CSV table of C-alpha atoms in Angstrom, one decimal:
chain,number,residue,atom,x,y,z
B,1,MET,CA,-15.2,8.9,-1.7
B,2,LEU,CA,-13.7,12.4,-2.2
B,3,THR,CA,-16.1,15.2,-3.0
B,4,GLU,CA,-16.3,16.8,-6.5
B,5,LYS,CA,-14.8,20.0,-4.9
B,6,GLN,CA,-11.9,18.0,-3.5
B,7,ILE,CA,-11.2,16.3,-6.8
B,8,LYS,CA,-11.1,19.6,-8.6
B,9,GLU,CA,-8.7,21.0,-6.0
B,10,ILE,CA,-6.4,18.0,-6.5
B,11,ILE,CA,-6.5,18.4,-10.3
B,12,SER,CA,-5.6,22.0,-9.9
B,13,HIS,CA,-2.6,21.2,-7.7
B,14,LEU,CA,-1.5,18.6,-10.3
B,15,GLU,CA,-1.8,21.0,-13.2
B,16,LEU,CA,0.1,23.7,-11.3
B,17,SER,CA,3.0,21.4,-10.5
B,18,GLN,CA,5.8,21.4,-13.1
B,19,ASN,CA,8.3,19.2,-11.3
B,20,PRO,CA,6.2,17.2,-8.7
B,21,LEU,CA,7.7,14.6,-6.4
B,22,PHE,CA,5.3,11.8,-5.4
B,23,LEU,CA,6.2,10.0,-2.2
B,24,PHE,CA,4.2,6.8,-2.0
B,25,ASP,CA,3.8,4.0,0.4
B,26,ASN,CA,5.9,1.0,-0.5
B,27,ASP,CA,3.0,-1.3,-1.5
B,28,THR,CA,0.9,-1.9,-4.6
B,29,ASP,CA,-1.8,0.6,-3.6
B,30,GLY,CA,0.8,3.3,-3.2
B,31,LEU,CA,2.6,2.4,-6.4
B,32,ILE,CA,-0.5,2.4,-8.5
B,33,SER,CA,-1.6,5.7,-6.9
B,34,PHE,CA,1.6,7.3,-8.1
B,35,LEU,CA,1.4,5.8,-11.5
B,36,LEU,CA,-2.1,7.0,-12.1
B,37,LEU,CA,-1.3,10.6,-11.2
B,38,ARG,CA,2.1,10.5,-13.0
B,39,ARG,CA,0.5,9.2,-16.2
B,40,PHE,CA,-2.3,11.7,-15.9
B,41,ILE,CA,0.0,14.8,-16.0
B,42,GLY,CA,2.9,13.2,-17.8
B,43,ARG,CA,5.6,14.5,-15.4
B,44,GLY,CA,7.1,14.0,-12.0
B,45,LYS,CA,9.3,11.6,-10.1
B,46,GLY,CA,8.3,8.9,-7.6
B,47,VAL,CA,10.0,7.6,-4.5
B,48,ALA,CA,8.7,4.6,-2.5
B,49,ILE,CA,8.6,5.2,1.2
B,50,LYS,CA,9.9,2.3,3.2
B,51,SER,CA,9.9,3.8,6.7
B,52,TYR,CA,7.1,2.5,9.0
B,53,PRO,CA,4.7,3.6,10.2
B,54,GLU,CA,5.5,7.2,9.2
B,55,LEU,CA,7.1,9.1,6.4
B,56,ASN,CA,10.1,10.3,8.4
B,57,VAL,CA,12.5,13.3,8.0
B,58,SER,CA,15.2,11.2,6.3
B,59,TYR,CA,13.2,11.4,3.1
B,60,PHE,CA,13.8,15.2,3.0
B,61,LYS,CA,17.2,14.5,1.4
B,62,ARG,CA,15.3,13.3,-1.8
B,63,ILE,CA,13.7,16.7,-2.0
B,64,LYS,CA,17.1,18.3,-1.9
B,65,GLU,CA,18.3,15.9,-4.6
B,66,LEU,CA,15.3,16.2,-7.0
B,67,ASN,CA,14.4,19.8,-6.4
B,68,PRO,CA,10.6,19.5,-6.9
B,69,ASP,CA,8.1,22.4,-6.9
B,70,TYR,CA,5.3,20.3,-5.3
B,71,ILE,CA,5.1,17.4,-2.9
B,72,PHE,CA,2.4,14.7,-3.2
B,73,ILE,CA,2.2,12.1,-0.4
B,74,LEU,CA,0.2,9.0,-1.3
B,75,ASP,CA,-1.2,6.2,0.8
B,76,LYS,CA,0.9,7.0,3.9
B,77,PRO,CA,-1.0,7.1,7.2
B,78,GLU,CA,1.6,9.1,9.2
B,79,VAL,CA,4.1,11.8,8.4
B,80,SER,CA,6.6,13.2,10.9
B,81,GLN,CA,6.4,16.8,12.1
B,82,GLU,CA,10.1,17.2,11.3
B,83,PHE,CA,9.4,16.3,7.7
B,84,PHE,CA,6.6,18.9,7.4
B,85,LYS,CA,8.7,21.6,9.1
B,86,LYS,CA,11.6,21.0,6.7
B,87,VAL,CA,9.3,21.2,3.7
B,88,ARG,CA,7.7,24.3,5.0
B,89,GLN,CA,11.0,26.0,5.5
B,90,ASN,CA,11.6,25.5,1.8
B,91,SER,CA,8.1,26.9,0.9
B,92,LEU,CA,7.0,23.8,-1.0
B,93,PRO,CA,3.2,23.0,-1.2
B,94,ILE,CA,2.2,19.6,0.0
B,95,VAL,CA,-0.8,17.6,-1.1
B,96,TRP,CA,-1.5,14.5,1.0
B,97,ILE,CA,-4.0,11.9,-0.3
B,98,ASP,CA,-4.8,9.0,2.0
B,99,HIS,CA,-7.5,6.6,3.1
B,100,HIS,CA,-6.6,5.4,6.6
B,101,GLN,CA,-8.6,6.2,9.7
B,102,VAL,CA,-7.8,9.6,11.1
B,103,LYS,CA,-9.0,11.9,13.9
B,104,LYS,CA,-10.7,15.1,12.9
B,105,SER,CA,-8.5,17.0,15.4
B,106,LYS,CA,-5.5,16.2,13.2
B,107,ILE,CA,-6.9,18.3,10.4
B,108,LYS,CA,-6.5,21.7,12.1
B,109,GLU,CA,-2.9,20.8,12.9
B,110,LEU,CA,-2.2,19.9,9.2
B,111,LYS,CA,-3.8,23.2,8.0
B,112,ASN,CA,-1.5,25.1,10.3
B,113,LEU,CA,1.4,23.3,8.7
B,114,GLY,CA,0.1,24.3,5.2
B,115,VAL,CA,-0.8,20.7,4.2
B,116,ASN,CA,-3.6,20.1,1.7
B,117,TYR,CA,-5.1,16.9,3.2
B,118,TYR,CA,-7.6,14.7,1.4
B,119,ASN,CA,-9.1,11.6,3.0
B,120,PRO,CA,-12.6,10.1,2.3
B,121,PHE,CA,-12.7,8.9,5.9
B,122,LEU,CA,-13.3,12.5,7.0
B,123,ASN,CA,-16.3,12.8,4.7
B,124,ASN,CA,-18.3,9.7,5.2
B,125,LYS,CA,-16.1,7.2,7.2
B,126,THR,CA,-15.3,5.2,4.1
B,127,SER,CA,-11.7,4.1,3.3
B,128,GLU,CA,-11.5,3.3,-0.4
B,129,PRO,CA,-7.9,2.6,-1.5
B,130,THR,CA,-5.8,5.5,-2.5
B,131,SER,CA,-5.5,4.0,-6.0
B,132,TYR,CA,-9.3,4.1,-6.3
B,133,LEU,CA,-9.3,7.8,-5.3
B,134,CYS,CA,-6.6,8.6,-7.8
B,135,TYR,CA,-8.4,6.8,-10.5
B,136,LYS,CA,-11.5,8.9,-9.8
B,137,ILE,CA,-9.4,12.0,-9.8
B,138,THR,CA,-7.8,11.2,-13.2
B,139,ASN,CA,-10.8,9.4,-14.8
B,140,LYS,CA,-8.4,8.1,-17.4
B,141,LYS,CA,-10.2,5.0,-18.8
B,142,ASP,CA,-7.1,3.6,-20.4
B,143,ASP,CA,-5.7,3.1,-16.9
B,144,ILE,CA,-8.7,1.1,-15.6
B,145,TRP,CA,-6.6,-2.1,-15.4
B,146,LEU,CA,-3.9,-0.3,-13.3
B,147,ALA,CA,-6.5,1.1,-11.0
B,148,LEU,CA,-8.0,-2.4,-10.5
B,149,ILE,CA,-4.6,-3.7,-9.5
B,150,GLY,CA,-4.3,-1.1,-6.8
B,151,CYS,CA,-7.8,-1.8,-5.5
B,152,ILE,CA,-7.7,-5.6,-5.3
B,153,SER,CA,-4.3,-5.5,-3.7
B,154,ASP,CA,-5.9,-3.5,-0.9
B,155,ALA,CA,-8.8,-5.9,-0.5
B,156,PHE,CA,-11.4,-3.8,-2.4
B,157,ILE,CA,-13.6,-4.6,-5.4
B,158,PRO,CA,-14.2,-1.2,-7.2
B,159,ASP,CA,-17.4,-0.2,-8.9
B,160,PHE,CA,-15.7,-0.4,-12.2
B,161,TYR,CA,-14.8,-4.1,-12.0
B,162,ASN,CA,-17.5,-5.1,-14.5
B,163,GLU,CA,-16.2,-2.5,-16.9
B,164,PHE,CA,-12.7,-4.0,-16.6
B,165,GLN,CA,-14.1,-7.5,-17.0
B,166,LYS,CA,-15.7,-6.5,-20.3
B,167,GLN,CA,-12.4,-5.1,-21.6
B,168,PHE,CA,-10.2,-7.9,-20.3
B,169,PRO,CA,-12.3,-11.0,-19.8
B,170,GLU,CA,-9.3,-13.4,-20.0
B,171,LEU,CA,-7.6,-11.5,-17.2
B,172,ALA,CA,-10.6,-11.2,-14.9
B,173,LYS,CA,-12.2,-13.6,-12.4
B,174,LYS,CA,-15.9,-14.3,-13.1
B,175,ASN,CA,-18.2,-13.8,-10.1
B,176,PRO,CA,-15.4,-13.2,-7.6
B,177,LEU,CA,-16.2,-13.8,-3.9
B,178,SER,CA,-13.8,-11.1,-2.7
B,179,ALA,CA,-11.0,-8.8,-3.9
B,180,PHE,CA,-8.5,-11.4,-2.9
B,181,ASP,CA,-10.3,-14.0,-5.0
B,182,ILE,CA,-9.3,-11.9,-7.9
B,183,LEU,CA,-5.8,-11.3,-6.6
B,184,TYR,CA,-5.0,-14.9,-6.1
B,185,LYS,CA,-7.1,-16.6,-8.8
B,186,SER,CA,-6.8,-14.5,-11.9
B,187,GLU,CA,-4.2,-13.2,-14.4
B,188,ILE,CA,-4.7,-9.5,-13.4
B,189,GLY,CA,-4.0,-10.7,-9.8
B,190,LYS,CA,-0.7,-12.3,-11.0
B,191,ILE,CA,0.2,-8.9,-12.6
B,192,ALA,CA,-0.5,-7.2,-9.3
B,193,ARG,CA,1.8,-9.7,-7.5
B,194,ILE,CA,4.5,-9.1,-10.1
B,195,LEU,CA,4.5,-5.4,-9.5
B,196,ASP,CA,4.4,-5.9,-5.7
B,197,PHE,CA,7.4,-8.1,-5.7
B,198,SER,CA,9.2,-5.7,-8.2
B,199,LEU,CA,9.1,-3.0,-5.4
B,200,LYS,CA,11.4,-5.3,-3.4
B,201,ASP,CA,14.2,-5.1,-5.9
B,202,THR,CA,17.3,-2.8,-5.8
B,203,THR,CA,16.7,0.9,-6.0
B,204,THR,CA,18.1,1.0,-9.6
B,205,ASN,CA,15.8,-1.7,-10.7
B,206,VAL,CA,12.8,-0.1,-9.0
B,207,VAL,CA,13.5,3.2,-10.8
B,208,ASN,CA,13.7,1.3,-14.1
B,209,MET,CA,10.4,-0.4,-13.3
B,210,LEU,CA,8.8,3.0,-12.6
B,211,LYS,CA,10.0,4.3,-15.9
B,212,PHE,CA,8.6,1.3,-17.7
B,213,MET,CA,5.3,1.5,-15.9
B,214,GLY,CA,5.0,5.2,-16.6
B,215,ASN,CA,4.5,4.5,-20.3
B,216,VAL,CA,3.2,0.9,-20.5
B,217,LYS,CA,0.1,0.6,-22.7
B,218,SER,CA,-1.4,-2.7,-21.7
B,219,PRO,CA,-1.4,-5.2,-18.9
B,220,TYR,CA,-0.2,-7.8,-21.5
B,221,ASP,CA,3.0,-5.8,-21.8
B,222,ILE,CA,4.0,-6.8,-18.3
B,223,LEU,CA,3.4,-10.6,-18.9
B,224,GLU,CA,5.5,-10.6,-22.0
B,225,GLU,CA,9.2,-11.1,-21.4
B,226,ASN,CA,11.5,-8.7,-23.3
B,227,TYR,CA,14.4,-6.4,-22.5
B,228,GLN,CA,12.1,-4.1,-20.5
B,229,THR,CA,10.3,-6.7,-18.4
B,230,LYS,CA,13.2,-9.2,-18.1
B,231,GLN,CA,14.3,-8.0,-14.6
B,232,ILE,CA,10.8,-7.4,-13.4
B,233,LEU,CA,9.8,-11.0,-14.2
B,234,LYS,CA,13.1,-12.4,-12.9
B,235,LYS,CA,12.6,-10.7,-9.6
B,236,TYR,CA,9.0,-12.0,-9.4
B,237,ASN,CA,10.1,-15.6,-10.0
B,238,GLU,CA,12.9,-15.3,-7.5
B,239,ILE,CA,10.7,-13.9,-4.7
B,240,ASN,CA,7.7,-16.0,-5.6
B,241,SER,CA,9.7,-19.2,-5.1
B,242,LYS,CA,10.7,-18.1,-1.5
B,243,TYR,CA,7.2,-16.8,-0.9
B,244,LEU,CA,5.6,-20.2,-1.7
B,245,GLU,CA,7.9,-21.9,0.7
B,246,LEU,CA,7.0,-19.5,3.5
B,247,ILE,CA,3.2,-19.8,2.7
B,248,LYS,CA,3.6,-23.6,2.9
B,249,LYS,CA,5.2,-23.3,6.4
B,250,ALA,CA,2.7,-20.8,7.5
B,251,LYS,CA,-0.3,-23.0,6.6
B,252,GLU,CA,1.1,-25.6,8.9
B,253,GLN,CA,0.4,-23.2,11.8
B,254,THR,CA,-3.4,-23.2,11.2
B,255,LYS,CA,-4.7,-25.6,14.0
B,256,ASP,CA,-6.0,-22.9,16.3
B,257,LYS,CA,-8.2,-19.9,15.8
B,258,ILE,CA,-5.0,-17.8,15.9
B,259,ILE,CA,-2.5,-18.4,13.1
B,260,PHE,CA,0.9,-17.2,14.4
B,261,PHE,CA,3.7,-17.5,12.0
B,262,GLN,CA,7.2,-16.1,12.6
B,263,TYR,CA,10.2,-16.1,10.3
B,264,GLY,CA,13.4,-14.2,9.5
B,265,GLY,CA,15.9,-13.8,6.7
B,266,GLY,CA,16.7,-11.1,4.2
B,267,LEU,CA,13.3,-10.6,2.7
B,268,SER,CA,10.2,-9.1,4.4
B,269,LEU,CA,7.0,-10.6,3.0
B,270,SER,CA,4.9,-10.4,6.2
B,271,TYR,CA,1.9,-8.4,4.7
B,272,ASN,CA,1.9,-10.6,1.6
B,273,ILE,CA,1.8,-13.8,3.7
B,274,ALA,CA,-0.8,-12.3,6.0
B,275,ASN,CA,-3.1,-11.4,3.1
B,276,GLU,CA,-3.1,-14.8,1.6
B,277,LEU,CA,-3.6,-16.5,4.9
B,278,MET,CA,-6.6,-14.2,5.5
B,279,PHE,CA,-7.9,-15.2,2.1
B,280,GLU,CA,-7.5,-19.0,2.8
B,281,PHE,CA,-8.7,-18.8,6.4
B,282,PRO,CA,-11.1,-15.9,6.7
B,283,ASP,CA,-12.4,-16.9,10.1
B,284,ARG,CA,-9.0,-16.9,11.8
B,285,ILE,CA,-6.9,-14.2,13.4
B,286,VAL,CA,-3.7,-14.0,11.3
B,287,ILE,CA,-0.5,-12.8,12.8
B,288,VAL,CA,2.7,-12.9,10.7
B,289,VAL,CA,5.9,-11.7,12.3
B,290,TYR,CA,9.1,-10.9,10.4
B,291,VAL,CA,12.1,-10.6,12.7
B,292,LYS,CA,15.3,-8.8,11.7
B,293,ASP,CA,17.9,-8.0,14.3
B,294,ASP,CA,16.0,-6.6,17.4
B,295,ILE,CA,12.9,-5.5,15.4
B,296,ALA,CA,9.7,-7.4,14.8
B,297,ASN,CA,7.5,-6.2,12.0
B,298,ILE,CA,4.0,-7.7,12.4
B,299,SER,CA,1.1,-7.9,10.0
B,300,LEU,CA,-2.3,-8.7,11.5
B,301,ARG,CA,-5.5,-9.7,9.8
B,302,GLY,CA,-9.0,-10.5,11.1
B,303,LYS,CA,-12.3,-9.0,12.1
B,304,ASN,CA,-11.9,-5.8,14.1
B,305,ILE,CA,-8.1,-6.5,14.3
B,306,ARG,CA,-7.2,-2.8,14.7
B,307,LYS,CA,-8.8,-2.6,18.1
B,308,LEU,CA,-7.0,-5.8,19.1
B,309,THR,CA,-3.6,-4.6,17.7
B,310,LEU,CA,-3.7,-1.3,19.6
B,311,SER,CA,-4.7,-3.1,22.9
B,312,ALA,CA,-1.8,-5.6,22.5
B,313,ILE,CA,0.9,-3.0,22.0
B,314,LYS,CA,-0.4,-0.5,24.5
B,315,ASN,CA,2.0,-1.4,27.3
B,316,ILE,CA,5.0,-2.3,25.1
B,317,PRO,CA,7.7,0.4,25.1
B,318,ASN,CA,8.2,2.3,21.8
B,319,ALA,CA,5.7,0.0,20.0
B,320,THR,CA,3.9,1.5,17.0
B,321,GLY,CA,0.9,0.2,15.1
B,322,GLY,CA,-2.3,0.9,13.3
B,323,GLY,CA,-4.1,0.5,10.0
B,324,HIS,CA,-7.5,-0.5,8.9
B,325,LYS,CA,-10.4,-2.1,10.8
B,326,ASP,CA,-9.5,-5.7,9.6
B,327,ALA,CA,-5.9,-5.2,8.5
B,328,THR,CA,-3.1,-3.7,10.6
B,329,GLY,CA,0.6,-3.6,11.1
B,330,ALA,CA,2.8,-3.2,14.2
B,331,LYS,CA,6.4,-2.7,15.0
B,332,ILE,CA,8.0,-3.8,18.3
B,333,SER,CA,11.3,-4.9,19.8
B,334,SER,CA,11.6,-8.6,19.3
B,335,SER,CA,12.3,-9.0,23.0
B,336,TYR,CA,8.6,-8.2,23.6
B,337,LEU,CA,7.2,-10.8,21.2
B,338,SER,CA,6.2,-13.3,23.9
B,339,GLN,CA,4.4,-10.6,25.8
B,340,PHE,CA,2.7,-9.4,22.6
B,341,LYS,CA,1.6,-13.0,21.7
B,342,ASP,CA,0.3,-13.7,25.2
B,343,LYS,CA,-1.7,-10.5,25.1
B,344,ILE,CA,-3.3,-11.3,21.8
B,345,GLU,CA,-4.2,-14.7,22.9
B,346,GLU,CA,-5.7,-13.3,26.1
B,347,LEU,CA,-7.8,-10.8,24.1
B,348,VAL,CA,-9.0,-13.3,21.6
B,349,ASN,CA,-10.0,-15.8,24.3
B,350,LYS,CA,-12.1,-13.1,26.0
B,351,LYS,CA,-14.4,-12.8,23.0
C-alpha cells in the first residue's frame, strides 16, 4: 500500500493539473485506474497504451495533440527513456503510479529524469493492483464497484469487498474462493469482462466508452442496453462468442501439467484465456500464445512463473518479458517458439 504521505502528494499533483493526460495500460486494471482518478478531479483525457512491454516514444504524439499540463502514467511496468526525454524537453511533470516488481536502483534514475514515481512494492514488497491504489487515493465511496472491477480483474480481493457486497448483494459472489471466482461467477465479474472487451474496439468506440464511463452512476447502467451502451454490449457479445470458442479449444490441451495453447487471427485474447485457464486449472502451468505475423505474444500463469519466464527467454534474441510472481507476459519472434516451449518443459520437469 502507498503511504499517507505519498497519497497526499498524488492528490496534490491531481489538484494542480488543469488538463491532465492519463496514459494507462490497456487492460481492466489500467482502465479503472484512469476512471477513478478522472472521476475524482472531473477533468483530463485518457489514452490506452497498447505497446508492450513498455510505453514507447510513439505515444508522445498524443501529448502534442492533446497539449496537457500534466502526465499521469498508470499500471505500466516500463516506460522508454526516449519518451521521458521528450516529455522533459517540454517541461511537463510526470506522475507514474504502478504496482509491478521494480529494482530500487531504478528510482534514482527516475528522479534524475524528474519523474514522481509511486509503487507499493518499494515500501513493503506488496503489489496491490493500481486500481486499488487509485481507490485509496480518491476514497470516493460511490466508485467502490468500479474499484472492485479493477481489483478482481487483476486477481486481487480487496479489503472493501464485504462493503461492496452489502451495497450490491445481487452483483456479488458469496464466500468467493478467489478473485477470479468473483470475475467468472458473478454479475460484477460480467461487467468487468464487458469493459475489458470494450477496450478491444475501434479507437472511436473506445473514446465513446471512456466518456460514458466517466459519468456513469451505477454498475446497472452498464448492463442495461440503450443508445449509450449499445456498442459496448455489441462488442462484448461479438468478442465473447469468439472467446468461448477459443476457451473450449484451449481446455482440450489440459492433459499434462503444462497447458500450452497457441492460436492466431485478428484478435488477441491471450491474457484473458490464460486467466480463465488458471482459474479452472490452478495446479497447472498455463501458456497461451497469440501469433501474428512473426511476433508471438505469450501470457503465462502458474506458481513462481516470473522466474520461469525470465529463464525461458534469457537466450532468445530481442525477447522481452516480465510481470508478477504468478502472472507474466513475454514477446518473442515466432521462429523461436519451439525453443521457448522446449526450455519451459525442461525447467518444469526439473522441479
